[in-house]
Coordinates of C-alpha atoms and ligand atoms in Angstrom, one line a residue:
M19 CA 32.3 -54.0 11.9
M20 CA 30.2 -51.5 11.9
S21 CA 29.7 -50.7 7.9
K22 CA 31.5 -47.8 6.5
Y23 CA 28.8 -46.4 4.8
Q24 CA 27.3 -43.2 5.5
F25 CA 24.6 -43.4 3.8
L26 CA 23.5 -45.9 6.2
E27 CA 22.5 -43.2 8.8
S28 CA 20.0 -41.7 10.9
Y29 CA 17.7 -39.4 9.8
R30 CA 15.6 -37.0 12.0
F31 CA 12.6 -35.1 10.2
K32 CA 11.8 -31.6 12.0
N33 CA 8.6 -33.4 12.4
G34 CA 10.6 -35.9 15.3
M35 CA 10.3 -38.6 12.9
T36 CA 13.7 -40.7 12.4
V37 CA 14.6 -42.8 9.8
K38 CA 16.9 -45.5 10.0
N39 CA 19.0 -44.8 7.2
R40 CA 19.3 -42.7 4.0
I41 CA 17.8 -45.0 1.2
V42 CA 14.4 -44.8 0.5
M43 CA 13.4 -46.8 -2.1
A44 CA 11.9 -45.0 -5.2
P45 CA 7.4 -45.0 -6.3
M46 CA 7.4 -47.4 -8.5
T47 CA 3.4 -48.9 -9.6
T48 CA 3.0 -52.6 -9.9
M49 CA 0.7 -52.4 -12.4
S50 CA -1.1 -55.3 -10.2
S51 CA -4.0 -53.5 -8.0
F52 CA -7.2 -54.9 -8.9
H53 CA -9.6 -53.3 -11.2
D54 CA -11.0 -50.8 -9.0
G55 CA -7.7 -49.8 -7.3
Q56 CA -8.2 -52.2 -5.0
V57 CA -4.5 -53.6 -3.2
T58 CA -3.6 -57.2 -4.1
N59 CA -1.7 -60.2 -2.2
D60 CA 0.5 -59.8 -4.9
E61 CA 1.3 -56.4 -4.3
V62 CA 0.9 -56.8 -0.6
A63 CA 3.8 -60.1 -1.0
Y64 CA 6.1 -57.4 -3.3
Y65 CA 5.9 -54.3 -1.1
A66 CA 6.9 -57.1 2.2
A67 CA 9.9 -58.5 0.0
R68 CA 11.6 -55.0 -0.3
A69 CA 11.1 -53.7 3.6
G70 CA 13.1 -54.5 6.2
G71 CA 16.5 -52.8 4.3
P72 CA 14.8 -49.1 3.2
G73 CA 14.6 -46.4 5.6
M74 CA 11.4 -46.2 3.5
I75 CA 9.8 -47.2 0.8
I76 CA 7.3 -45.3 -0.7
T77 CA 4.5 -46.9 -3.2
G78 CA 3.8 -46.9 -7.0
V79 CA 0.7 -44.4 -6.5
A80 CA -2.5 -44.1 -6.2
N81 CA -5.4 -41.9 -7.3
V82 CA -6.4 -39.8 -5.3
S83 CA -10.2 -39.0 -7.9
E84 CA -12.2 -41.3 -10.0
S85 CA -11.3 -38.4 -12.5
G86 CA -7.2 -39.3 -11.4
K87 CA -6.8 -42.0 -12.7
G88 CA -4.0 -43.0 -14.6
F89 CA -3.8 -46.4 -15.8
E90 CA -4.8 -49.8 -14.9
G91 CA -3.3 -51.4 -12.0
E92 CA -3.0 -47.8 -9.5
L93 CA -3.9 -48.5 -6.3
S94 CA -6.8 -46.1 -5.4
V95 CA -7.1 -44.2 -2.4
T96 CA -10.8 -42.8 -3.5
D97 CA -12.9 -43.9 -0.6
D98 CA -12.8 -46.0 2.9
R99 CA -13.8 -48.8 1.2
F100 CA -9.2 -48.8 0.4
I101 CA -8.3 -48.6 3.7
P102 CA -7.7 -51.9 4.9
G103 CA -6.0 -53.2 1.8
L104 CA -3.4 -49.8 2.4
A105 CA -3.6 -50.9 5.8
K106 CA -1.7 -54.1 4.7
V107 CA 0.6 -52.7 2.3
A108 CA 0.9 -50.4 5.6
A109 CA 1.8 -53.3 8.1
A110 CA 4.2 -54.9 5.1
I111 CA 6.4 -52.4 4.8
K112 CA 7.0 -51.9 8.4
Q113 CA 9.1 -53.9 9.7
D114 CA 12.2 -53.5 11.3
G115 CA 11.7 -49.6 11.3
T116 CA 11.6 -48.8 7.7
K117 CA 9.0 -46.0 7.2
A118 CA 6.2 -46.4 4.3
I119 CA 5.1 -43.3 2.5
L120 CA 1.6 -42.8 0.1
Q121 CA 2.6 -41.5 -2.8
I122 CA -1.1 -40.1 -4.0
F123 CA -2.1 -37.9 -7.1
H124 CA -4.0 -37.5 -10.1
A125 CA -3.2 -37.7 -13.5
G126 CA -4.9 -35.3 -15.3
R127 CA -4.5 -35.1 -19.3
M128 CA -2.0 -38.3 -18.6
S129 CA -5.1 -40.1 -18.3
N130 CA -7.8 -41.3 -21.5
S131 CA -11.1 -41.7 -22.2
S132 CA -10.9 -45.7 -22.0
I133 CA -9.0 -46.1 -19.2
L134 CA -11.7 -42.9 -17.3
R135 CA -14.8 -45.7 -18.9
G136 CA -15.9 -43.3 -21.5
K137 CA -15.2 -40.4 -20.0
Q138 CA -13.3 -37.6 -21.0
A139 CA -9.6 -36.7 -18.7
V140 CA -9.2 -34.1 -17.3
S141 CA -6.4 -30.5 -16.9
A142 CA -6.1 -27.1 -16.0
S143 CA -7.0 -26.9 -19.4
A144 CA -7.9 -28.5 -22.9
I145 CA -4.8 -28.5 -23.7
A146 CA -3.5 -32.3 -24.9
A147 CA 0.0 -33.6 -23.5
A148 CA 2.1 -33.5 -26.3
R149 CA 2.3 -37.1 -27.1
A150 CA 1.4 -39.5 -29.6
G151 CA -2.3 -40.2 -29.4
A152 CA -3.0 -38.1 -26.3
E153 CA -6.5 -37.0 -26.2
V154 CA -8.2 -33.2 -25.5
P155 CA -9.0 -33.1 -21.5
R156 CA -11.6 -31.0 -20.6
E157 CA -11.2 -27.6 -18.3
L158 CA -11.8 -27.7 -15.2
T159 CA -14.4 -26.2 -13.4
E160 CA -13.7 -23.9 -10.4
T161 CA -16.4 -26.1 -8.3
E162 CA -14.0 -29.5 -9.3
I163 CA -10.8 -27.9 -8.2
L164 CA -11.9 -26.9 -5.4
T165 CA -13.2 -31.1 -5.4
I166 CA -10.3 -32.4 -6.3
I167 CA -7.7 -30.1 -3.5
D168 CA -10.2 -31.8 -0.9
E169 CA -9.8 -34.9 -1.8
F170 CA -6.1 -34.9 -1.4
G171 CA -7.1 -33.7 1.6
Q172 CA -9.2 -36.9 2.4
A173 CA -6.6 -39.2 0.8
T174 CA -4.0 -38.0 3.7
R175 CA -6.6 -39.1 6.2
R176 CA -7.3 -42.4 4.8
A177 CA -3.0 -42.9 4.5
I178 CA -3.7 -41.9 8.5
A179 CA -5.8 -44.1 8.9
A180 CA -4.2 -47.5 7.3
G181 CA -1.3 -46.8 8.9
F182 CA 1.3 -44.8 6.8
D183 CA 4.0 -42.6 8.2
G184 CA 3.5 -40.0 5.5
V185 CA 2.1 -39.2 2.2
E186 CA 4.1 -38.2 -1.3
L187 CA 2.4 -34.9 -3.6
H188 CA 3.0 -36.4 -7.2
G189 CA 3.8 -33.3 -8.5
A190 CA 6.3 -34.8 -10.8
N191 CA 6.8 -36.3 -14.5
T192 CA 3.4 -34.3 -15.7
Y193 CA 0.7 -34.8 -13.7
L194 CA -1.7 -32.6 -12.4
L195 CA -0.1 -30.3 -9.8
Q196 CA 2.4 -30.2 -12.8
Q197 CA -0.2 -29.8 -14.8
F198 CA -1.2 -26.6 -12.8
V199 CA 1.5 -25.2 -12.8
S200 CA 2.5 -25.4 -16.1
P201 CA 2.8 -22.9 -19.1
H202 CA 1.7 -25.5 -21.5
S203 CA -0.9 -27.6 -20.1
N204 CA -2.6 -23.7 -18.2
R205 CA -3.7 -21.5 -20.1
R206 CA -6.2 -20.0 -18.1
T207 CA -7.0 -16.6 -16.8
D208 CA -9.3 -16.7 -13.2
R209 CA -7.2 -17.1 -9.8
W210 CA -5.9 -20.6 -10.8
G211 CA -3.7 -19.2 -14.2
G212 CA -2.3 -16.3 -16.4
S213 CA 0.9 -15.4 -14.4
F214 CA 3.4 -18.3 -13.2
E215 CA 2.0 -17.1 -9.3
K216 CA -1.1 -18.2 -10.0
R217 CA -0.6 -21.3 -11.9
L218 CA 1.4 -22.5 -8.3
A219 CA -2.8 -21.2 -6.7
F220 CA -3.3 -25.3 -6.9
P221 CA -0.6 -27.1 -5.6
L222 CA -0.2 -24.1 -3.1
A223 CA -3.4 -24.8 -2.1
V224 CA -3.3 -29.0 -2.0
I225 CA -0.5 -28.2 0.4
A226 CA -2.8 -26.1 2.6
K227 CA -5.1 -28.5 2.6
V228 CA -3.2 -31.8 3.7
K229 CA -1.1 -29.9 6.0
G230 CA -4.4 -28.9 7.4
I231 CA -5.8 -32.0 7.4
I232 CA -2.3 -34.0 8.9
A233 CA -2.7 -31.6 12.4
E234 CA -6.7 -32.9 12.5
A235 CA -5.7 -36.5 12.2
A236 CA -2.7 -37.4 12.5
K237 CA -1.1 -38.8 16.3
E238 CA 2.4 -39.7 15.2
P239 CA 4.4 -37.5 14.0
F240 CA 3.2 -38.3 9.9
V241 CA 5.8 -37.0 6.4
L242 CA 4.8 -35.3 3.7
G243 CA 6.8 -35.2 0.7
Y244 CA 6.9 -33.4 -2.3
R245 CA 8.1 -35.0 -5.9
F246 CA 8.1 -32.5 -8.7
S247 CA 10.3 -32.7 -12.0
P248 CA 12.8 -30.0 -12.7
E249 CA 12.1 -28.7 -16.2
E250 CA 9.9 -29.4 -19.4
F251 CA 10.7 -29.7 -22.4
E252 CA 7.5 -28.6 -24.8
T253 CA 7.1 -24.7 -25.1
P254 CA 6.4 -22.8 -23.6
G255 CA 6.8 -25.5 -20.4
I256 CA 8.7 -25.2 -16.9
R257 CA 11.7 -24.3 -16.9
F258 CA 14.7 -25.3 -14.3
S259 CA 14.5 -21.2 -13.9
D260 CA 10.2 -21.7 -12.9
T261 CA 11.6 -24.8 -11.2
L262 CA 13.9 -23.5 -8.7
A263 CA 11.3 -20.9 -7.8
F264 CA 8.7 -22.8 -7.3
V265 CA 11.1 -24.9 -4.8
K266 CA 12.1 -21.8 -2.8
K267 CA 8.2 -20.9 -2.0
V268 CA 6.9 -24.0 -1.2
K269 CA 9.7 -25.4 0.9
S270 CA 8.6 -24.3 4.1
E271 CA 5.4 -25.6 4.4
L272 CA 7.0 -29.3 3.7
D273 CA 9.2 -32.1 5.3
Y274 CA 11.0 -33.5 2.0
L275 CA 11.7 -32.7 -1.7
H276 CA 11.5 -35.5 -3.5
I277 CA 13.2 -35.1 -7.5
S278 CA 12.6 -36.8 -10.6
L279 CA 15.6 -38.1 -12.8
G280 CA 16.4 -40.5 -14.7
H281 CA 20.0 -39.4 -13.5
V282 CA 20.6 -38.1 -10.3
W283 CA 23.9 -36.2 -12.1
R284 CA 21.8 -35.1 -15.4
T285 CA 22.4 -30.9 -15.8
P286 CA 19.8 -29.2 -17.2
M287 CA 18.3 -29.5 -20.5
N288 CA 16.5 -26.6 -21.4
D289 CA 19.6 -24.7 -20.6
Q290 CA 23.1 -26.3 -22.1
S291 CA 25.6 -23.1 -20.3
N292 CA 24.9 -25.3 -16.9
Q293 CA 27.6 -27.9 -16.0
L294 CA 25.8 -28.0 -12.5
P295 CA 24.0 -30.7 -11.9
V296 CA 19.9 -30.0 -11.3
V297 CA 19.9 -32.0 -7.6
T298 CA 22.9 -29.9 -6.4
S299 CA 21.1 -26.6 -7.5
I300 CA 17.9 -27.9 -6.2
K301 CA 19.7 -28.7 -3.0
E302 CA 21.0 -24.9 -2.6
A303 CA 17.8 -23.8 -2.9
I304 CA 16.2 -24.7 -0.4
G305 CA 18.9 -25.2 2.0
E306 CA 17.8 -26.8 5.3
L307 CA 14.7 -29.2 3.8
P308 CA 16.0 -32.9 2.9
L309 CA 15.9 -33.1 -0.3
I310 CA 16.2 -37.4 -1.8
G311 CA 17.9 -37.9 -5.2
V312 CA 17.0 -40.1 -7.5
G313 CA 18.3 -41.7 -11.2
S314 CA 20.0 -44.8 -12.2
L315 CA 21.6 -45.3 -8.7
E316 CA 23.3 -48.8 -8.7
T317 CA 25.8 -49.4 -6.4
P318 CA 26.5 -48.2 -2.9
E319 CA 29.9 -45.5 -3.9
E320 CA 26.9 -44.1 -6.4
V321 CA 24.4 -43.9 -3.1
E322 CA 27.2 -42.5 -1.0
K323 CA 29.0 -40.2 -3.1
V324 CA 25.3 -38.6 -3.4
L325 CA 25.5 -37.8 0.5
A326 CA 28.4 -36.2 -0.2
Q327 CA 26.9 -33.5 -1.6
G328 CA 24.9 -32.9 1.2
V329 CA 21.7 -35.0 -0.4
E330 CA 19.9 -36.0 2.7
F331 CA 18.4 -39.0 1.0
A332 CA 19.1 -41.8 -2.5
A333 CA 16.4 -43.5 -3.4
L334 CA 16.6 -46.1 -5.7
G335 CA 14.2 -47.5 -8.0
R336 CA 14.5 -50.3 -10.5
E337 CA 17.6 -51.5 -7.7
L338 CA 15.3 -52.3 -5.5
I339 CA 12.7 -54.5 -8.0
R340 CA 16.5 -56.8 -9.2
E341 CA 17.4 -56.8 -5.8
P342 CA 15.4 -56.6 -3.1
K343 CA 18.0 -57.0 0.2
W344 CA 20.0 -54.6 -1.0
V345 CA 20.3 -52.5 1.9
Q346 CA 20.9 -55.8 4.0
K347 CA 23.7 -56.8 2.4
V348 CA 26.0 -53.7 2.1
I349 CA 25.2 -53.8 6.4
R350 CA 26.0 -57.2 6.1
H351 CA 29.2 -56.8 4.2
D352 CA 28.0 -59.1 1.6
Q353 CA 27.4 -56.8 -1.1
S354 CA 29.6 -59.1 -4.0
S355 CA 25.7 -60.2 -4.2
I356 CA 24.0 -57.8 -5.0
R357 CA 22.1 -58.4 -8.6
Y358 CA 22.8 -55.5 -11.1
K359 CA 21.5 -57.0 -13.8
I360 CA 17.4 -59.1 -13.5
S361 CA 16.8 -62.5 -15.4
P362 CA 13.5 -62.9 -16.3
S363 CA 13.5 -66.5 -14.9
D364 CA 14.2 -64.6 -11.0
F365 CA 10.9 -62.9 -11.5
D366 CA 8.7 -65.1 -9.2
E367 CA 11.5 -65.7 -7.0
L368 CA 11.7 -61.9 -6.3
T369 CA 8.2 -61.6 -5.8
I370 CA 7.7 -59.6 -8.9
P371 CA 3.5 -59.1 -9.5
R372 CA 3.1 -61.2 -13.2
A373 CA 1.3 -57.9 -14.4
M374 CA 4.7 -56.1 -13.5
Q375 CA 6.6 -58.7 -15.2
H376 CA 4.7 -57.8 -18.0
Y377 CA 5.3 -54.2 -18.3
L378 CA 9.0 -54.5 -17.0
Q379 CA 9.6 -56.4 -20.2
T380 CA 8.0 -54.4 -22.4
S381 CA 7.9 -50.5 -21.3
F382 CA 11.3 -50.9 -19.9
R383 CA 12.3 -53.6 -21.6
E384 CA 15.5 -51.2 -22.6
V385 CA 16.3 -49.8 -18.7
I386 CA 15.5 -52.7 -16.6
H387 CA 18.7 -54.9 -17.1
L388 CA 17.7 -58.2 -18.6
S389 CA 20.6 -60.8 -17.9
T390 CA 18.5 -62.0 -21.4
D391 CA 19.6 -58.9 -23.3
E392 CA 22.0 -55.6 -24.2
T393 CA 21.2 -53.3 -21.9
T394 CA 21.3 -50.1 -21.9
E395 CA 24.1 -48.3 -20.3
S396 CA 23.2 -47.0 -17.0
N397 CA 25.0 -43.3 -17.6
A398 CA 22.6 -43.0 -20.9
Y399 CA 20.0 -40.5 -18.6
L400 CA 22.7 -38.4 -18.4
K401 CA 21.6 -36.5 -21.1
E402 CA 18.4 -37.5 -21.8
V403 CA 15.1 -38.1 -20.6
A404 CA 14.4 -41.6 -19.1
P405 CA 11.3 -43.2 -19.7
M406 CA 10.1 -43.6 -16.2
E407 CA 10.1 -39.8 -16.0
G408 CA 6.8 -39.4 -18.2
Y409 CA 7.3 -38.1 -21.7
E410 CA 8.8 -40.1 -24.5
K411 CA 12.1 -41.4 -25.7
K412 CA 11.0 -39.1 -28.2
L413 CA 10.4 -35.5 -27.6
Ligands
FMN511 C1 8.0 -49.4 -12.6 C2 8.1 -48.4 -13.5 C3 7.2 -47.9 -12.8 C4 7.6 -46.5 -11.8 N1 6.3 -45.5 -11.5 C5 6.4 -44.7 -10.7 C6 5.4 -43.8 -9.7 O1 4.2 -44.5 -9.3 N2 5.4 -42.7 -9.7 C7 7.0 -42.1 -9.0 O2 6.9 -41.1 -8.9 N3 7.7 -42.3 -10.7 C8 7.0 -43.7 -10.4 N4 8.8 -44.0 -11.6 C9 9.8 -43.9 -11.6 C10 10.7 -44.1 -10.7 O3 10.5 -43.7 -9.5 C11 11.7 -43.4 -11.0 O4 12.3 -42.2 -10.6 C12 12.8 -44.0 -11.7 O5 12.5 -44.8 -11.6 C13 14.4 -43.5 -11.8 O6 15.0 -44.4 -10.6 P1 15.6 -45.6 -11.1 O7 16.9 -45.4 -11.7 O8 16.5 -46.3 -9.8 O9 14.6 -46.6 -10.8 C14 8.5 -46.0 -11.8 C15 9.7 -46.0 -12.3 C16 9.4 -47.5 -12.7 C17 10.6 -48.3 -13.2

């Protein structure tokens, strides 16, 4: 018997790559890479356990520059010596046709001197993030900006060599790509800042560099995605209208866009008069370009509603931590056994690395739905920012 769900249908990107279904595993750092960013066997096992079901799995984020490391246990793609480890992750993901996407970034001012082993974090301008304990970063020089653009290109070359099917530029959750777009973190007056147009110069240069490398080095269709946050909450800050202008500007350069939201149906938070879900307005603005929606999706019916709005892909984050075989269970009509809560006693069985277990039980305790706890409602992030979006709860 064929399943009734539209999300089990395949999708063909304009570059010819076909994805077997519309479920994407959202990028989630495991906090479990070696101290220098080398892949660990725990990570390979974690991805292998979740492979085979989703059409695409996007890895936790990997830093492209030494100065771009954002937290301990993060993947690194700063050097060719990381290629063999990354190749193990790509191979583990590519079971039964799942496509492997490497998420890449520079953390900018979201890092600190402890993570950077004594070095000061860098950003567009020397303005600290609006969060408790944030350090003031150093403003990047022109030469350093050009180096980082090149490092995004080198990271892409390594992703291709490691066997990935694509890279996703992490331009969301307040990291460096977003820091250049934001009038809060970017106060420059040179060609990288000033007007809105100039604040887009850095992401556009990164996209152009990465596209050039893909054209040069990829032998198979290789996709380029971009993740973005729809708005900021600081003043000055990115407003939803800026984001609509941004996505219209970049849409022809990409294979997909991926929004970052704690709840997929959230409406703009800075403009209460706009009651249209952010994801609906973005889809309208980008036309044919495929969009990945995300945020608090758990059940097949919830996912189906996202696709019914014309959004091509639905990403599941926490739900695929709790239920590695979500897609396989839907296909086998075994939905009643899908786990929506997770027991700490099952962490090892679910191949969740030890460092990630700790991370989930501390930073994400309220949102991971532990069977031992009273948990927050899955609709909690319809009206507020989720901890997964790069902000502290109280802004
Ligand atoms: C443990 C954990 C790690 C995360 N790491 C990343 C990351 O590396 N890159 C990223 O873009 N988002 C990251 N996120 C955010 C998720 O990709 C996703 O947007 C968020 O969890 C909302 O989706 P969900 O409600 O399905 O979990 C992380 C989220 C969690 C829970």
